[in-house]
Amino acid sequence: MKPDFVLAQISDLHIKAGGRLSYRKVDTLGALKAAVARLNSLTPRPDAVAITGDLTDFGTPEEYAAVRAVLDTLTLPWFAIAGNHDSRPAFRDAFRDCDWLNPQAEFIQWCVDRFPVRLIGLDSTVAEQPWGELCPARLAWLQEQLAAAPEKPTIVMLHHHPFISGIDHMDRQNLRDADALANVLADAPQVLRILCGHVHRFMVSQLGSTIVCSAPGTSHQVTPDFAPDGPSTFSLEPAGFLLHRWSAVNGIATHYCPIGQFDGPWPFYDQNGLID
Ligand SMILES: [Fe+2]
């Protein structure tokens, strides 16, 4: 039976222009094309794709043109929030024709209400800074959205992780004052998940009583080094995405899916039962 709603989540695309490699190492554009091809081939098809920030590497119009050209080949509805590598003005210019974006608003925040699960995108970025913040204005907007539909299952997303990952250089640039977000969500039990990116790893944590999932990057992954003052490095571990599957009967479950060419699927059973 088809579940009531499936949201695919990709994150941290870090697209560069002119075929340049990110950090002189990573073909982020090729990796995004592979991710989009995989999303387009999923059966059953997800209902939507959420992109949780860092669409570009340096926030230039050329990088947005490059990422938009690939996103236009995605055959599923998609929505995006900004990350610390994005630029609000260039982001608005690149996506001003998208119905989820309000190009007049100060912050890139949106609420999509046409699915069985409401999707709320928050703007946790601070211009020119790597860390995240949700100021009183952004939190008040969130509170207003949540109060408008307290009974409807809801997923909230932001770029910066509102928890401690254990990766020191990333935790120095996480969401500041995550308690303020937790306080808003304390009155909103309809929020099933908080989704984020930024840490370039699949991680599961908690904010108050809400489960938080961070998505892996579509290209490079941050090294899981828990040493204090560990170096800021990445590796080319398999890229991936998340599928958040919700049904009215069974609630929500999150799946991690690596991106790549893998052997299979192969059956467990044949006509004689479990294959020995
Ligand atoms: Fe990133």
XYZ file of C-alpha atoms and ligand atoms in Angstrom:
277
model
C 0.000 0.000 0.000
C 1.325 3.418 -0.877
C 2.114 5.423 2.273
C 0.256 8.661 2.704
C 3.325 10.822 2.204
C 7.022 10.413 1.421
C 9.468 13.297 1.620
C 12.953 12.866 0.167
C 15.626 15.092 1.718
C 18.897 16.061 0.083
C 21.363 18.529 1.507
C 24.574 20.482 1.098
C 24.939 20.399 -2.663
C 27.812 22.970 -2.664
C 27.591 23.533 -6.401
C 30.363 25.470 -8.139
C 30.245 27.117 -11.544
C 32.292 26.445 -14.638
C 32.941 22.779 -13.876
C 35.229 23.638 -10.937
C 35.736 21.115 -8.160
C 34.838 22.075 -4.593
C 37.996 22.296 -2.450
C 39.826 21.255 -5.637
C 38.610 17.719 -4.984
C 34.853 17.192 -5.178
C 32.723 17.050 -8.340
C 29.657 18.413 -6.581
C 27.775 19.058 -9.827
C 28.260 15.475 -11.032
C 27.205 14.228 -7.598
C 24.012 16.305 -7.717
C 23.180 14.939 -11.164
C 23.570 11.401 -9.777
C 21.346 12.284 -6.810
C 18.652 13.735 -9.067
C 18.772 10.685 -11.357
C 18.302 8.448 -8.315
C 15.405 10.518 -6.965
C 13.730 10.538 -10.376
C 13.953 6.739 -10.575
C 12.495 5.929 -7.139
C 9.389 3.738 -7.047
C 6.992 4.561 -5.639
C 7.770 8.166 -6.299
C 8.203 10.431 -3.280
C 5.664 13.232 -3.021
C 8.295 15.958 -2.694
C 11.979 16.709 -2.229
C 13.294 19.076 0.438
C 16.760 20.600 0.038
C 18.145 21.643 3.415
C 20.615 24.345 2.450
C 24.083 24.998 1.014
C 22.839 24.744 -2.549
C 25.977 26.585 -3.669
C 29.542 26.802 -2.399
C 30.112 30.575 -2.521
C 26.624 31.940 -3.207
C 27.366 33.482 -6.618
C 24.722 33.948 -9.355
C 26.748 31.622 -11.608
C 26.618 28.871 -9.001
C 22.854 29.344 -8.616
C 22.437 29.115 -12.394
C 24.357 25.827 -12.344
C 22.341 24.340 -9.491
C 19.027 25.534 -10.930
C 19.761 23.882 -14.277
C 20.099 20.503 -12.540
C 17.151 21.020 -10.190
C 14.998 21.756 -13.228
C 15.573 18.135 -14.302
C 14.069 16.858 -11.037
C 10.646 15.423 -11.902
C 9.320 15.750 -8.333
C 8.118 18.913 -6.594
C 11.036 20.418 -4.663
C 11.537 23.098 -2.032
C 14.724 24.610 -0.666
C 16.004 26.534 2.315
C 19.253 28.479 2.550
C 22.462 27.431 4.292
C 25.543 29.312 5.431
C 27.161 28.888 1.984
C 24.142 30.500 0.320
C 23.484 34.184 -0.264
C 19.946 35.384 0.394
C 19.849 37.918 -2.492
C 21.260 35.476 -5.051
C 19.034 32.655 -3.728
C 15.944 34.864 -4.107
C 16.957 35.820 -7.644
C 17.546 32.215 -8.652
C 14.236 30.896 -7.290
C 11.935 33.920 -7.511
C 9.590 32.087 -9.889
C 9.063 29.229 -7.382
C 5.651 29.376 -5.706
C 7.069 28.508 -2.256
C 9.368 31.547 -2.186
C 8.273 35.002 -1.107
C 10.849 37.257 -2.795
C 9.643 40.257 -0.746
C 10.296 38.678 2.666
C 13.452 39.413 4.657
C 13.995 35.731 5.464
C 13.712 32.710 3.189
C 10.966 30.918 5.083
C 7.924 29.091 3.732
C 5.075 26.823 4.688
C 3.789 24.257 2.184
C 0.323 23.027 3.079
C -0.801 20.968 0.105
C 0.358 17.541 1.361
C -0.970 15.392 4.227
C 2.131 16.538 6.137
C 2.823 20.259 6.422
C 6.334 21.360 5.512
C 7.830 24.418 7.194
C 11.173 25.801 6.021
C 13.132 28.088 8.355
C 15.975 30.450 7.558
C 18.689 29.892 10.178
C 21.399 31.737 8.266
C 23.402 34.732 9.478
C 24.888 36.784 6.637
C 28.628 36.189 6.225
C 28.770 33.858 9.253
C 28.926 30.062 9.422
C 26.765 29.563 12.502
C 22.988 29.658 12.665
C 20.465 31.781 14.536
C 16.703 32.073 14.707
C 15.999 35.592 15.899
C 12.729 36.520 17.678
C 11.154 37.528 14.344
C 11.853 34.136 12.749
C 10.704 32.242 15.826
C 7.513 34.329 16.014
C 6.804 33.466 12.370
C 7.270 29.775 13.167
C 4.994 30.021 16.179
C 2.328 31.657 14.019
C 2.543 28.897 11.385
C 2.327 26.156 14.002
C -0.629 27.793 15.745
C -2.506 27.968 12.434
C -2.723 24.150 12.100
C -2.079 22.522 15.485
C -3.648 19.203 14.459
C -1.803 18.657 11.197
C 1.339 16.473 11.129
C 4.246 18.803 10.414
C 7.924 18.607 9.496
C 10.119 21.621 10.319
C 13.428 22.116 8.550
C 16.400 24.412 8.972
C 20.010 24.258 7.785
C 22.003 24.374 11.030
C 21.960 21.427 13.430
C 20.210 22.305 16.719
C 22.243 19.779 18.725
C 25.836 18.849 19.555
C 27.218 16.420 16.985
C 30.518 15.758 18.772
C 32.421 17.115 15.752
C 34.043 20.138 17.363
C 34.566 22.432 14.362
C 30.940 21.862 13.280
C 29.544 22.403 16.765
C 31.196 25.810 16.893
C 28.875 26.723 14.024
C 25.644 24.962 14.959
C 22.304 26.647 15.684
C 22.824 29.122 18.513
C 20.151 29.276 21.173
C 18.547 26.005 20.146
C 16.620 26.212 23.435
C 14.518 29.029 21.968
C 13.480 26.720 19.116
C 12.830 23.931 21.621
C 10.554 26.264 23.593
C 8.456 27.021 20.511
C 8.214 23.335 19.615
C 7.289 22.363 23.172
C 3.805 23.691 22.423
C 3.629 21.965 19.027
C 3.348 18.184 19.403
C 2.233 17.986 15.754
C 5.888 18.446 14.714
C 7.062 14.928 13.857
C 10.603 15.745 12.827
C 13.120 18.539 12.655
C 15.294 18.134 9.554
C 18.626 19.812 9.007
C 21.807 19.633 6.970
C 25.132 21.404 7.610
C 26.946 18.495 9.304
C 27.145 16.506 6.033
C 26.320 13.263 7.816
C 23.224 11.233 8.593
C 22.719 11.762 12.296
C 19.791 11.354 14.661
C 19.430 13.489 17.757
C 16.730 15.191 19.775
C 15.600 18.709 20.604
C 13.228 18.681 23.553
C 10.915 15.812 22.705
C 11.288 16.171 18.917
C 13.572 13.875 16.893
C 16.085 15.680 14.703
C 17.595 14.118 11.569
C 20.501 15.582 9.641
C 20.928 14.490 6.033
C 24.183 13.312 4.495
C 25.683 15.513 1.793
C 24.970 14.730 -1.845
C 28.740 14.764 -2.498
C 31.235 14.966 0.404
C 30.845 13.984 4.070
C 32.354 15.617 7.153
C 34.844 13.372 8.980
C 33.358 12.016 12.229
C 36.336 13.062 14.375
C 35.307 13.526 18.014
C 38.689 14.837 19.179
C 38.502 18.303 20.779
C 39.819 20.768 18.190
C 39.835 18.017 15.552
C 40.676 19.264 12.052
C 38.012 20.462 9.625
C 38.138 17.732 6.981
C 35.855 15.791 4.671
C 35.906 12.473 2.890
C 34.285 10.918 -0.138
C 32.316 8.333 1.795
C 29.158 7.349 -0.116
C 26.816 10.264 -0.674
C 23.200 9.816 0.326
C 19.745 11.154 0.982
C 16.903 10.496 3.412
C 13.357 9.313 2.870
C 10.857 10.347 5.535
C 7.849 8.062 5.174
C 4.637 8.979 6.937
C 1.302 7.215 7.143
C -1.755 8.221 9.119
C -1.872 4.754 10.693
C 1.798 4.178 11.498
C 3.365 7.616 11.835
C 6.795 8.553 10.546
C 9.941 6.507 9.847
C 13.177 7.811 8.343
C 15.328 5.826 5.905
C 18.944 6.499 4.971
C 19.756 5.735 1.308
C 23.294 5.839 -0.098
C 23.684 7.039 -3.679
C 25.613 4.821 -6.070
C 25.458 1.738 -8.255
C 24.772 -1.318 -6.081
C 24.200 -4.959 -6.986
C 20.587 -6.115 -6.496
C 17.809 -6.324 -5.629
C 18.052 -10.101 -5.119
C 15.287 -12.344 -3.669
C 15.497 -13.948 -0.216
C 13.083 -16.680 -1.295
C 12.553 -18.989 -4.244
C 9.936 -21.698 -4.876
C 11.477 -23.840 -2.075
C 11.338 -21.115 0.554
C 14.284 -19.219 2.060
C 17.267 -19.703 -0.247
C 19.939 -21.951 1.348
Fe 27.434 22.322 3.780
